[in-house]
mmCIF file with all atom_site columns, C-alpha atoms in Angstrom:
data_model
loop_
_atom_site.group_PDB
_atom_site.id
_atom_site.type_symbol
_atom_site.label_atom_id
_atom_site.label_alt_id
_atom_site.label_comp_id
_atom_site.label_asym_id
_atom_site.label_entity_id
_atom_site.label_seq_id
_atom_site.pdbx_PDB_ins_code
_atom_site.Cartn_x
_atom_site.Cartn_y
_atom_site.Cartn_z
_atom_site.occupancy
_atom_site.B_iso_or_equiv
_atom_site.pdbx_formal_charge
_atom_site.auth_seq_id
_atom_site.auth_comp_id
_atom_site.auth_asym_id
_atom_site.auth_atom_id
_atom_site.pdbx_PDB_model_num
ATOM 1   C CA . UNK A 1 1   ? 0.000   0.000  0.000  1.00 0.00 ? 1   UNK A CA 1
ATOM 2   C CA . UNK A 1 2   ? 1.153   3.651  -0.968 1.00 0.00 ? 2   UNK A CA 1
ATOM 3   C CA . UNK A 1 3   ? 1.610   6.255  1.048  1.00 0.00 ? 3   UNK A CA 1
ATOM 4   C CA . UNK A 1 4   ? -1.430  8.422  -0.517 1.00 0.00 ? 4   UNK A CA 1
ATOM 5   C CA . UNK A 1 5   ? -3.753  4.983  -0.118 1.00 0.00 ? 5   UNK A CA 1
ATOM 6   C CA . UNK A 1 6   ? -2.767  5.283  3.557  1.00 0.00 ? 6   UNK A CA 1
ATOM 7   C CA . UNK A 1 7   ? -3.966  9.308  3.357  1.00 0.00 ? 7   UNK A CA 1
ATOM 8   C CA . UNK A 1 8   ? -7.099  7.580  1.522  1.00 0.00 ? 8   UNK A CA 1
ATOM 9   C CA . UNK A 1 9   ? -8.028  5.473  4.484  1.00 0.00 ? 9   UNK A CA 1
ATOM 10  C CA . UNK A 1 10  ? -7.209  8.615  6.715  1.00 0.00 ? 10  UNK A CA 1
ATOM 11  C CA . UNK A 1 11  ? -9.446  10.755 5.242  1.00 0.00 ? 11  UNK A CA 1
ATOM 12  C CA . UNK A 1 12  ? -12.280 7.902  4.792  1.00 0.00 ? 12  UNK A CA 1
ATOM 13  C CA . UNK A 1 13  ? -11.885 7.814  9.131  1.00 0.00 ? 13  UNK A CA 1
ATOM 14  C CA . UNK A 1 14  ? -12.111 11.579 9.607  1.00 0.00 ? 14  UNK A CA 1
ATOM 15  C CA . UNK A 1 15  ? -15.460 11.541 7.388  1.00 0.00 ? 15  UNK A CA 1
ATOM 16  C CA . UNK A 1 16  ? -16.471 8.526  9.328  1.00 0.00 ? 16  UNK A CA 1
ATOM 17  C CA . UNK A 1 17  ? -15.759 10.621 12.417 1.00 0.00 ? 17  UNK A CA 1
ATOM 18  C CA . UNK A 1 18  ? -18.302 13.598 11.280 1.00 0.00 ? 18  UNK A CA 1
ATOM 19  C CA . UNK A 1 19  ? -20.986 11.060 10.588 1.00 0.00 ? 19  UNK A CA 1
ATOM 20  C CA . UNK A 1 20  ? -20.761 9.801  13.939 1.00 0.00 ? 20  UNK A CA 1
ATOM 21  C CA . UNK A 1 21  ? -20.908 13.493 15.135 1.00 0.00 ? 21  UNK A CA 1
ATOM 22  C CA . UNK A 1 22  ? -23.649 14.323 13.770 1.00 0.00 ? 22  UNK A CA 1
ATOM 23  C CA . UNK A 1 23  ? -25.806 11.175 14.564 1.00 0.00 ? 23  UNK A CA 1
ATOM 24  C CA . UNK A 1 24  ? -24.951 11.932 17.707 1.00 0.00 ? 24  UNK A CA 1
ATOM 25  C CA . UNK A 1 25  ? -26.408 15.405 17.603 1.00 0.00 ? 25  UNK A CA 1
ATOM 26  C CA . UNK A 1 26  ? -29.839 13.985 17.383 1.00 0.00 ? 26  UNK A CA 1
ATOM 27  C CA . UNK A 1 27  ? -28.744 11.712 20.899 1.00 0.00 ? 27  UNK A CA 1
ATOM 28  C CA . UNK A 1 28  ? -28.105 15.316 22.382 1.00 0.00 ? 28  UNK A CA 1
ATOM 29  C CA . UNK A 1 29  ? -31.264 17.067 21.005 1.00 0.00 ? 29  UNK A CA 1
ATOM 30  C CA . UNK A 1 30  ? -33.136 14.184 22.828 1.00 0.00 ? 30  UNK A CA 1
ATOM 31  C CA . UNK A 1 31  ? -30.864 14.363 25.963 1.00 0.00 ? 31  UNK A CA 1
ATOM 32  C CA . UNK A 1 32  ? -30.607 10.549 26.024 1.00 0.00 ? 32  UNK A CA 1
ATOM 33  C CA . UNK A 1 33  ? -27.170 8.612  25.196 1.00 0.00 ? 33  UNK A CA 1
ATOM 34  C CA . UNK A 1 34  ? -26.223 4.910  23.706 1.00 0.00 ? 34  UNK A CA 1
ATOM 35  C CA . UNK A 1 35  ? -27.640 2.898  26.389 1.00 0.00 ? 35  UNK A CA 1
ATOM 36  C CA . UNK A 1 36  ? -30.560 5.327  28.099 1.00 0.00 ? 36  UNK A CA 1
ATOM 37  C CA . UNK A 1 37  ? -34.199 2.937  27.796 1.00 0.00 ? 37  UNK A CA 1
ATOM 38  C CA . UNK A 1 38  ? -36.403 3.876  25.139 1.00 0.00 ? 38  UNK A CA 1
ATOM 39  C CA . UNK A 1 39  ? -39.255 2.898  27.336 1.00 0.00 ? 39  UNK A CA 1
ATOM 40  C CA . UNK A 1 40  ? -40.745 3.952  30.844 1.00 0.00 ? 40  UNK A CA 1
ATOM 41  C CA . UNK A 1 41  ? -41.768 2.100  33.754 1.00 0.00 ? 41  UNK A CA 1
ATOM 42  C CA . UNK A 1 42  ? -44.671 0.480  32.121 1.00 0.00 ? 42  UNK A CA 1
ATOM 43  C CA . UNK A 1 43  ? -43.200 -0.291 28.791 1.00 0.00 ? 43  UNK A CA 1
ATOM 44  C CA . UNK A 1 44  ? -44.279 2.207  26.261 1.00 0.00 ? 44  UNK A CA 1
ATOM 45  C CA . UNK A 1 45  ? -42.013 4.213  24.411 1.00 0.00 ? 45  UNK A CA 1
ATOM 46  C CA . UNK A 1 46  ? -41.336 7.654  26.170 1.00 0.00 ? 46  UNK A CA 1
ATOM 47  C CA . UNK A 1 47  ? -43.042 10.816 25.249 1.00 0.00 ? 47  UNK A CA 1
ATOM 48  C CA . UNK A 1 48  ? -40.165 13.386 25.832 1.00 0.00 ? 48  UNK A CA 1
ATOM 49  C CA . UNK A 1 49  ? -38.101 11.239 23.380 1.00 0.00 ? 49  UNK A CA 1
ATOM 50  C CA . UNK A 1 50  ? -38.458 11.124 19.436 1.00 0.00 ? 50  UNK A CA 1
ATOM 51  C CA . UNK A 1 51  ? -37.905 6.990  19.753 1.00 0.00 ? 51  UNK A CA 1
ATOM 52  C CA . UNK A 1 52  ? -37.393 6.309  15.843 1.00 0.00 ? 52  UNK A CA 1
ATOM 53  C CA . UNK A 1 53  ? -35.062 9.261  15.589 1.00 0.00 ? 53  UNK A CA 1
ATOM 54  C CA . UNK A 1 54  ? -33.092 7.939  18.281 1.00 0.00 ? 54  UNK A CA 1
ATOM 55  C CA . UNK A 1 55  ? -33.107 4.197  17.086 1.00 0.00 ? 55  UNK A CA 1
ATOM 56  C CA . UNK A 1 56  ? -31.701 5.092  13.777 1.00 0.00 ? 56  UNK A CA 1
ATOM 57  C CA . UNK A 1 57  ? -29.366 7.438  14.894 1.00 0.00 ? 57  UNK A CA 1
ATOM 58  C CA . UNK A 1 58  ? -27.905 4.809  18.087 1.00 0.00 ? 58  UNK A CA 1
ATOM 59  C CA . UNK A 1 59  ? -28.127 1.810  14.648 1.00 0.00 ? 59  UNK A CA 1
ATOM 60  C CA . UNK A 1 60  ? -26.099 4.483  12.423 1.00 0.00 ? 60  UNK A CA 1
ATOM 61  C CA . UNK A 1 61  ? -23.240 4.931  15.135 1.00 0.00 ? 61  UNK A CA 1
ATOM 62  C CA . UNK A 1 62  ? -23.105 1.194  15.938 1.00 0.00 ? 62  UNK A CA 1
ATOM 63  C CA . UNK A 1 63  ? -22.724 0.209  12.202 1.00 0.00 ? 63  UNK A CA 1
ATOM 64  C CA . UNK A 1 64  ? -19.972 3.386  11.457 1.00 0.00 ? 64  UNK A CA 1
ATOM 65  C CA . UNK A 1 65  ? -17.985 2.758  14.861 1.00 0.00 ? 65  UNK A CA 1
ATOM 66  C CA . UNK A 1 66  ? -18.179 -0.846 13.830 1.00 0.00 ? 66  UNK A CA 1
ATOM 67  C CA . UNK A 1 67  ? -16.470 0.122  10.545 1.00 0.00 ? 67  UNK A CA 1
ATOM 68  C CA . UNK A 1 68  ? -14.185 2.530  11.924 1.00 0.00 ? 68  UNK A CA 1
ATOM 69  C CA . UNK A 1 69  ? -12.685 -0.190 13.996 1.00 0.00 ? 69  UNK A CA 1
ATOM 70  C CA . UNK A 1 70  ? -11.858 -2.412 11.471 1.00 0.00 ? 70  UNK A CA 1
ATOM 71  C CA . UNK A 1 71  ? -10.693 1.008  8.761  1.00 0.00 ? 71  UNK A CA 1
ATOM 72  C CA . UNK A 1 72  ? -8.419  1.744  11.896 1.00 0.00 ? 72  UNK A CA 1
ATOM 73  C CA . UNK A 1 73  ? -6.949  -1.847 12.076 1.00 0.00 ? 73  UNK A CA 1
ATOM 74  C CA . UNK A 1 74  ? -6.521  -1.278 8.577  1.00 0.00 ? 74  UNK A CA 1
ATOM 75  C CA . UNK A 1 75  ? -4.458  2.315  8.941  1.00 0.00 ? 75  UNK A CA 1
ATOM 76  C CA . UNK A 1 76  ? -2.461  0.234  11.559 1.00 0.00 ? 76  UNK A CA 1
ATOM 77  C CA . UNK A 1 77  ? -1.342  -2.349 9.131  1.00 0.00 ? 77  UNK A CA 1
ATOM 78  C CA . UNK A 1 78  ? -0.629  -0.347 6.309  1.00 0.00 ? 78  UNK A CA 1
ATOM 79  C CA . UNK A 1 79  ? 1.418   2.237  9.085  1.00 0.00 ? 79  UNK A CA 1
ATOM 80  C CA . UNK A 1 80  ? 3.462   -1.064 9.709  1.00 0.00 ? 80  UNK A CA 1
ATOM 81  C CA . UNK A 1 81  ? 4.188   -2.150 6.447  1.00 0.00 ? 81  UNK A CA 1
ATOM 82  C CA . UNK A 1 82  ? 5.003   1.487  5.158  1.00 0.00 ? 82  UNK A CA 1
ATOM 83  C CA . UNK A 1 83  ? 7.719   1.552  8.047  1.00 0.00 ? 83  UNK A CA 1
ATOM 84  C CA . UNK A 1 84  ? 8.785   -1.826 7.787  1.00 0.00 ? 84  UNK A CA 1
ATOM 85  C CA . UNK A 1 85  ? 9.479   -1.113 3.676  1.00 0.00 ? 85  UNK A CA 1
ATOM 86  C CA . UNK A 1 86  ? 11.465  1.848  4.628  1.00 0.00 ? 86  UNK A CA 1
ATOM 87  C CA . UNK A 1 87  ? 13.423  0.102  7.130  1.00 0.00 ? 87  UNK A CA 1
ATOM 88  C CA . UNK A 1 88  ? 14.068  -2.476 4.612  1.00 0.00 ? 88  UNK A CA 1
ATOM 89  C CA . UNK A 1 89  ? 15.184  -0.205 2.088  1.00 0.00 ? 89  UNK A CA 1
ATOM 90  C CA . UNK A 1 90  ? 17.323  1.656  4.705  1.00 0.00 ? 90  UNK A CA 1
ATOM 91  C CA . UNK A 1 91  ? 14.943  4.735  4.962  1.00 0.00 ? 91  UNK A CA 1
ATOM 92  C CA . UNK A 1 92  ? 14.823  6.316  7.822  1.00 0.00 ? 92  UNK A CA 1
ATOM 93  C CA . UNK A 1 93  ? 11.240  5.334  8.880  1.00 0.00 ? 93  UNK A CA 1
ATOM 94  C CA . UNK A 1 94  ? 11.114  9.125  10.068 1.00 0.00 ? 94  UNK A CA 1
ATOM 95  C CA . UNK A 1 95  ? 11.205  10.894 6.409  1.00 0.00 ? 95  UNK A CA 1
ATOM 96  C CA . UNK A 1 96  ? 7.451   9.104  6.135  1.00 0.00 ? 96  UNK A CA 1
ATOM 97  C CA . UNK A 1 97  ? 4.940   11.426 7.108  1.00 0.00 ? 97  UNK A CA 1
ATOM 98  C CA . UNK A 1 98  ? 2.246   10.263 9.616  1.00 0.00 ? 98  UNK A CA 1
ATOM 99  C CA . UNK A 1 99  ? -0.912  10.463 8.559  1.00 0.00 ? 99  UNK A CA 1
ATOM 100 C CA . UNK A 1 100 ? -2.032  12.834 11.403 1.00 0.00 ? 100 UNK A CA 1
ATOM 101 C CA . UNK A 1 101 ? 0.421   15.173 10.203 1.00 0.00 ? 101 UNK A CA 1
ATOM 102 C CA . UNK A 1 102 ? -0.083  15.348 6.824  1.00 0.00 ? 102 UNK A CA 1
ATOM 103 C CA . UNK A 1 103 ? -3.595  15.189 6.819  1.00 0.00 ? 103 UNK A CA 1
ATOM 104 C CA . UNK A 1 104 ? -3.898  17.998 9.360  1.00 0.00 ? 104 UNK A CA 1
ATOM 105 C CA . UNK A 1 105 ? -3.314  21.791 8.761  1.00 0.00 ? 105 UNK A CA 1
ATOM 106 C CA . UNK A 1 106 ? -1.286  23.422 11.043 1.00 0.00 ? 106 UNK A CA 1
ATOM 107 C CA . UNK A 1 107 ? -3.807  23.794 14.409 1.00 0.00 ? 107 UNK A CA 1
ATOM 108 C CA . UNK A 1 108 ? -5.341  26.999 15.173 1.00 0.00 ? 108 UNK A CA 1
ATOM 109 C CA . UNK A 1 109 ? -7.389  27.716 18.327 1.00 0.00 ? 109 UNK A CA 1
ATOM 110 C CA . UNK A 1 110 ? -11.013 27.723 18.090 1.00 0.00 ? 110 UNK A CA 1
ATOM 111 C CA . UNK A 1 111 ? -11.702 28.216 21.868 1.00 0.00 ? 111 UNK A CA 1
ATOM 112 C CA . UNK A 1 112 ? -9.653  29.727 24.603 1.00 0.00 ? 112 UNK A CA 1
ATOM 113 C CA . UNK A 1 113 ? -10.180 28.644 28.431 1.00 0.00 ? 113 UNK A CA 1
ATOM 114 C CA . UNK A 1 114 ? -11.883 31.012 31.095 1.00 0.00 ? 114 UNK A CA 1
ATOM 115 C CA . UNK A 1 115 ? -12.563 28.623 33.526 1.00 0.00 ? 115 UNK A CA 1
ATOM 116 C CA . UNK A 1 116 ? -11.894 25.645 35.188 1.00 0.00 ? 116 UNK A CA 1
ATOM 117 C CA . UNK A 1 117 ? -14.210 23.425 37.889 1.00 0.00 ? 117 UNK A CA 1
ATOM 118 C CA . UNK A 1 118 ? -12.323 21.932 40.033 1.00 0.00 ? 118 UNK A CA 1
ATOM 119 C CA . UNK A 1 119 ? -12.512 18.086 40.660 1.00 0.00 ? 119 UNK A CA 1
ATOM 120 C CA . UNK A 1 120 ? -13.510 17.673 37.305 1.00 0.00 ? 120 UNK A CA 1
ATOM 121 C CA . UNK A 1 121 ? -11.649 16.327 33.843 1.00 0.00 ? 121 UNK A CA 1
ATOM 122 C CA . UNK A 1 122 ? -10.388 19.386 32.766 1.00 0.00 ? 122 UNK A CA 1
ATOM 123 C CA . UNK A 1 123 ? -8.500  20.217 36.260 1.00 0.00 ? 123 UNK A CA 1
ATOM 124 C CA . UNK A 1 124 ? -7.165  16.614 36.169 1.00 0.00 ? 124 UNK A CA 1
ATOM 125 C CA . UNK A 1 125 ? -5.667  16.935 32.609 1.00 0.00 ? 125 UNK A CA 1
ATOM 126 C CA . UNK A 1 126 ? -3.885  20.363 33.612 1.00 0.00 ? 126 UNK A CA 1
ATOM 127 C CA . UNK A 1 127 ? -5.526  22.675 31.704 1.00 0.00 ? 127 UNK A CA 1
ATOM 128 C CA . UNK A 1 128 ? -5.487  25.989 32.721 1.00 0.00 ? 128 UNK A CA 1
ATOM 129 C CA . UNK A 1 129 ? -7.475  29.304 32.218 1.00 0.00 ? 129 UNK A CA 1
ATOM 130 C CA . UNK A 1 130 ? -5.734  31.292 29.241 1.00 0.00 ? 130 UNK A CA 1
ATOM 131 C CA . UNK A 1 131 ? -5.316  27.700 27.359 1.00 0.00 ? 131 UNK A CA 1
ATOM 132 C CA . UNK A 1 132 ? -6.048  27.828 24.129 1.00 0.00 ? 132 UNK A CA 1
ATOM 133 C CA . UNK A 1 133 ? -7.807  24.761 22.456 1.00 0.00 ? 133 UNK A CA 1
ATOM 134 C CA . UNK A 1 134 ? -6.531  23.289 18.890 1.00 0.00 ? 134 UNK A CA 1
ATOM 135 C CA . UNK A 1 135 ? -8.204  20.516 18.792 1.00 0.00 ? 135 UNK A CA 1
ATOM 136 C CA . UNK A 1 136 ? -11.172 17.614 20.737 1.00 0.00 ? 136 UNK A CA 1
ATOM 137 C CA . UNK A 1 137 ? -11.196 14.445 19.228 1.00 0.00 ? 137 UNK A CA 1
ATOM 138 C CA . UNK A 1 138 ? -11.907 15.249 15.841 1.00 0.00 ? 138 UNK A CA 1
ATOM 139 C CA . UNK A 1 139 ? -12.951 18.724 16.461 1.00 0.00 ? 139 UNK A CA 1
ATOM 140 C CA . UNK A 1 140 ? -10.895 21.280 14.721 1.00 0.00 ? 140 UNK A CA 1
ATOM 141 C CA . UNK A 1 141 ? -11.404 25.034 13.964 1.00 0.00 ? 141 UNK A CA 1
ATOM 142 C CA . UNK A 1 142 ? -12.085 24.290 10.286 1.00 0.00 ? 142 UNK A CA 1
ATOM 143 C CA . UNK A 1 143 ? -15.132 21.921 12.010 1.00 0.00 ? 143 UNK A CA 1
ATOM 144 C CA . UNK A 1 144 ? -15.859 23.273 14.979 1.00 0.00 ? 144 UNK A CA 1
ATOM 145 C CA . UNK A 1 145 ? -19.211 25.335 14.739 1.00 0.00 ? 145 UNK A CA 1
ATOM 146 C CA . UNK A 1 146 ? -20.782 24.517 18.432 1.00 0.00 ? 146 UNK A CA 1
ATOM 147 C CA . UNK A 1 147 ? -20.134 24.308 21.980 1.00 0.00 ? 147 UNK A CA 1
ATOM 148 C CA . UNK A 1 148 ? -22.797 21.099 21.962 1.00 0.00 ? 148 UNK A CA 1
ATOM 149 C CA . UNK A 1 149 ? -19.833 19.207 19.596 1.00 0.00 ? 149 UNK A CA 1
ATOM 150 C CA . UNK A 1 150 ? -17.784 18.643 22.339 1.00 0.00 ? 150 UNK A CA 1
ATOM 151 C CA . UNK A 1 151 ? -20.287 17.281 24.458 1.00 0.00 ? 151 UNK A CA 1
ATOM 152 C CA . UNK A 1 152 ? -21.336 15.293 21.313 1.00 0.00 ? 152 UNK A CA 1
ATOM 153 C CA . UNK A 1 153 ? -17.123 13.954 21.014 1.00 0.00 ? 153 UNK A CA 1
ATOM 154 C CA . UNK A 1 154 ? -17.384 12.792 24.633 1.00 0.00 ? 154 UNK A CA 1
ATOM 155 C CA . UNK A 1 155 ? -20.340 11.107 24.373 1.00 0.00 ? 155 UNK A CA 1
ATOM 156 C CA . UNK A 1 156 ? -19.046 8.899  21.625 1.00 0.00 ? 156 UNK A CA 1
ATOM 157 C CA . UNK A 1 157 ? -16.104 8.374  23.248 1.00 0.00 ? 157 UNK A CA 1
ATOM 158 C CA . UNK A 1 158 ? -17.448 6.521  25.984 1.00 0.00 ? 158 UNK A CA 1
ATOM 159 C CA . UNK A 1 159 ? -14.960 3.896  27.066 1.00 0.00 ? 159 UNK A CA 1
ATOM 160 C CA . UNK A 1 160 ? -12.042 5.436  25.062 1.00 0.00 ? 160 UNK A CA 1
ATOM 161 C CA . UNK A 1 161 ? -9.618  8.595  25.406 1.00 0.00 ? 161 UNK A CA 1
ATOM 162 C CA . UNK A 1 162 ? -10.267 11.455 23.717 1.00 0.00 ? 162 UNK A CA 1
ATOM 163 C CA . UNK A 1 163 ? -7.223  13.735 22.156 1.00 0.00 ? 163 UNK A CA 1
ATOM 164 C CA . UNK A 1 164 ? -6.344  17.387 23.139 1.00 0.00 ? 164 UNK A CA 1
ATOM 165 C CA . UNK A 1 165 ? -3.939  19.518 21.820 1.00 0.00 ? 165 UNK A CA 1
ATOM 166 C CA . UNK A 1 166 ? -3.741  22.748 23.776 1.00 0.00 ? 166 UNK A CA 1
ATOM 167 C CA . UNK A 1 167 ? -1.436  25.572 23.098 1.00 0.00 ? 167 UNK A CA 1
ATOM 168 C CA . UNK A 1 168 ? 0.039   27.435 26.490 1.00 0.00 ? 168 UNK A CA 1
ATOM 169 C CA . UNK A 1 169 ? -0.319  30.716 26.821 1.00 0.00 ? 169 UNK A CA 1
ATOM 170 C CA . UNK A 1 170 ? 3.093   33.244 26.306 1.00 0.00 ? 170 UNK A CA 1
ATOM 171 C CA . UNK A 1 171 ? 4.609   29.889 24.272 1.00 0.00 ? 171 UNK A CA 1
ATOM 172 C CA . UNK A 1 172 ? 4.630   28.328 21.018 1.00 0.00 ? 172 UNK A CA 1
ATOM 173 C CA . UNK A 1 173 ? 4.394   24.576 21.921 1.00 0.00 ? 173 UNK A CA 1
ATOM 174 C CA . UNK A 1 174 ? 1.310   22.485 21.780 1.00 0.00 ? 174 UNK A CA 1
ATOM 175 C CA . UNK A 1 175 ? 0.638   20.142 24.423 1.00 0.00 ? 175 UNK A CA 1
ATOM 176 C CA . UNK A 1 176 ? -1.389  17.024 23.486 1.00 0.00 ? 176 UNK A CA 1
ATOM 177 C CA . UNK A 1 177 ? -3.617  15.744 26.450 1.00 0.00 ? 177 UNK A CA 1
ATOM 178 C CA . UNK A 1 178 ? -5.490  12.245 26.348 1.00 0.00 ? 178 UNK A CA 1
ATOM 179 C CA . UNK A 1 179 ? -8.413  12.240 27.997 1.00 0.00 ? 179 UNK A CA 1
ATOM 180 C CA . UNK A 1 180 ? -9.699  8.830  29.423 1.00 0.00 ? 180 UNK A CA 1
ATOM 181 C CA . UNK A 1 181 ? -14.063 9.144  29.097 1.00 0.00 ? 181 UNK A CA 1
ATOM 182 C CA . UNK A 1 182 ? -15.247 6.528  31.511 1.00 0.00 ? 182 UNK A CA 1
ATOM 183 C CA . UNK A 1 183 ? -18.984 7.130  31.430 1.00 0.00 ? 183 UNK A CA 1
ATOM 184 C CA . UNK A 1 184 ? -22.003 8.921  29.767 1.00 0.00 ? 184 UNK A CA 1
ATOM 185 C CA . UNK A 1 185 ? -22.058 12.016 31.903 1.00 0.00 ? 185 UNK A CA 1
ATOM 186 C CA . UNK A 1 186 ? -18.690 12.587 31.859 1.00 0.00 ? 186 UNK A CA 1
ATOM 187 C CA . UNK A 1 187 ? -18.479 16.268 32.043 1.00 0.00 ? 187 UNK A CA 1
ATOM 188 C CA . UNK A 1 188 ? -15.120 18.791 31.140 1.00 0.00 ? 188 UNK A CA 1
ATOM 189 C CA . UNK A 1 189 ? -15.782 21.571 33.610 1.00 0.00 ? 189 UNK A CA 1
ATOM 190 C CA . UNK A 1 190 ? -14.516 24.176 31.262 1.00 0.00 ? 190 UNK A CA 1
ATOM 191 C CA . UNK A 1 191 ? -15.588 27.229 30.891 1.00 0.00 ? 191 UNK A CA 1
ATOM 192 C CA . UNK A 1 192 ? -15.545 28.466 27.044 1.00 0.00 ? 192 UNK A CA 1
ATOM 193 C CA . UNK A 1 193 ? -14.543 31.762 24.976 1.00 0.00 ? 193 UNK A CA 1
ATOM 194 C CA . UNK A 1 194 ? -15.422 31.354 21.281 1.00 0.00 ? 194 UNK A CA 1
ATOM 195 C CA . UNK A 1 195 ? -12.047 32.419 19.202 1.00 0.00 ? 195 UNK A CA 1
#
């Protein structure tokens, strides 16, 4: 595999990304997540929930996250073999671009920090007030047109870590965070300036 299939299957992930977003904008409309009952007490579907909305969006994530796995175990492989051809052919393995790299822009900050709860994520990462934000999973200022994405990001994230890239304030470097999300609720606790 090439170096611009790799890019292919890179790209093919980030728009696999967005449609996972945005199904799960419809989850957040209804205030419900992946595993909330559809039902009440008594068995019939809820009233303050739009059920078939939120059955076809929760069957669109399942079927895209299921093919994002296997595209990733895909990007992983052909990652492997692109290194292991340039080791074999005495290339330095570090004059091939990664695909995060390449694929990305440089970063620019879409958000910058005014607050920060304590006890909460945020506060445990390290981030500070005067942070700037580059990037949330695969939120980006070129993508980023709400404060509900983010909360969207986590929620899909559920049971995996989510990537930050922060830039300091007074500095130049970026500092990339993961951020374990354990559980539906899991909340930031930042407070948010739009750039």
């Amino acid at each position: 595999m090439s170096r611009e299939d790799l890019l292919k299957l890179v790209e093919r992930k980030k728009e696999l990304e967005a449609q996972i977003e945005e199904h799960g904008l419809i989850l957040k409309a209804n205030k419900i997540d992946m595993n909330q009952p559809l039902v009440d007490e008594d068995g019939y579907p809820r009233n303050d929930v739009d059920v078939i909305s939120v059955r076809k969006a929760r069957h669109a994530i399942n079927c895209l996250q299921t093919t994002r796995r296997s595209l990733m175990a895909e990007i992983e492989a052909a990652m492997n073999a692109l290194h292991q051809n340039a080791r074999n052919n005495n290339v330095e393995p570090m004059e091939i671009d990664e695909p995060s790299t390449v694929a990305q822009p440089a970063l620019q900050p879409f958000a910058i920090v005014e607050g920060v709860e304590p006890g909460l994520l945020a506060e445990q990462m390290g981030i500070k007030i005067g942070d700037q934000i580059l990037q949330i999973g695969s939120l980006y200022a070129r993508n980023f047109k709400s404060l509900n994405q983010i909360q969207t990001v986590l929620m899909n994230s559920q049971g995996k870590s989510v990537r930050f890239t922060i830039r300091k304030p007074n500095t130049t470097a970026d500092v990339i965070l993961e951020a374990p999300i354990q559980s539906p609720g899991t909340r930031l606790g930042i407070k948010f300036k739009l750039v």
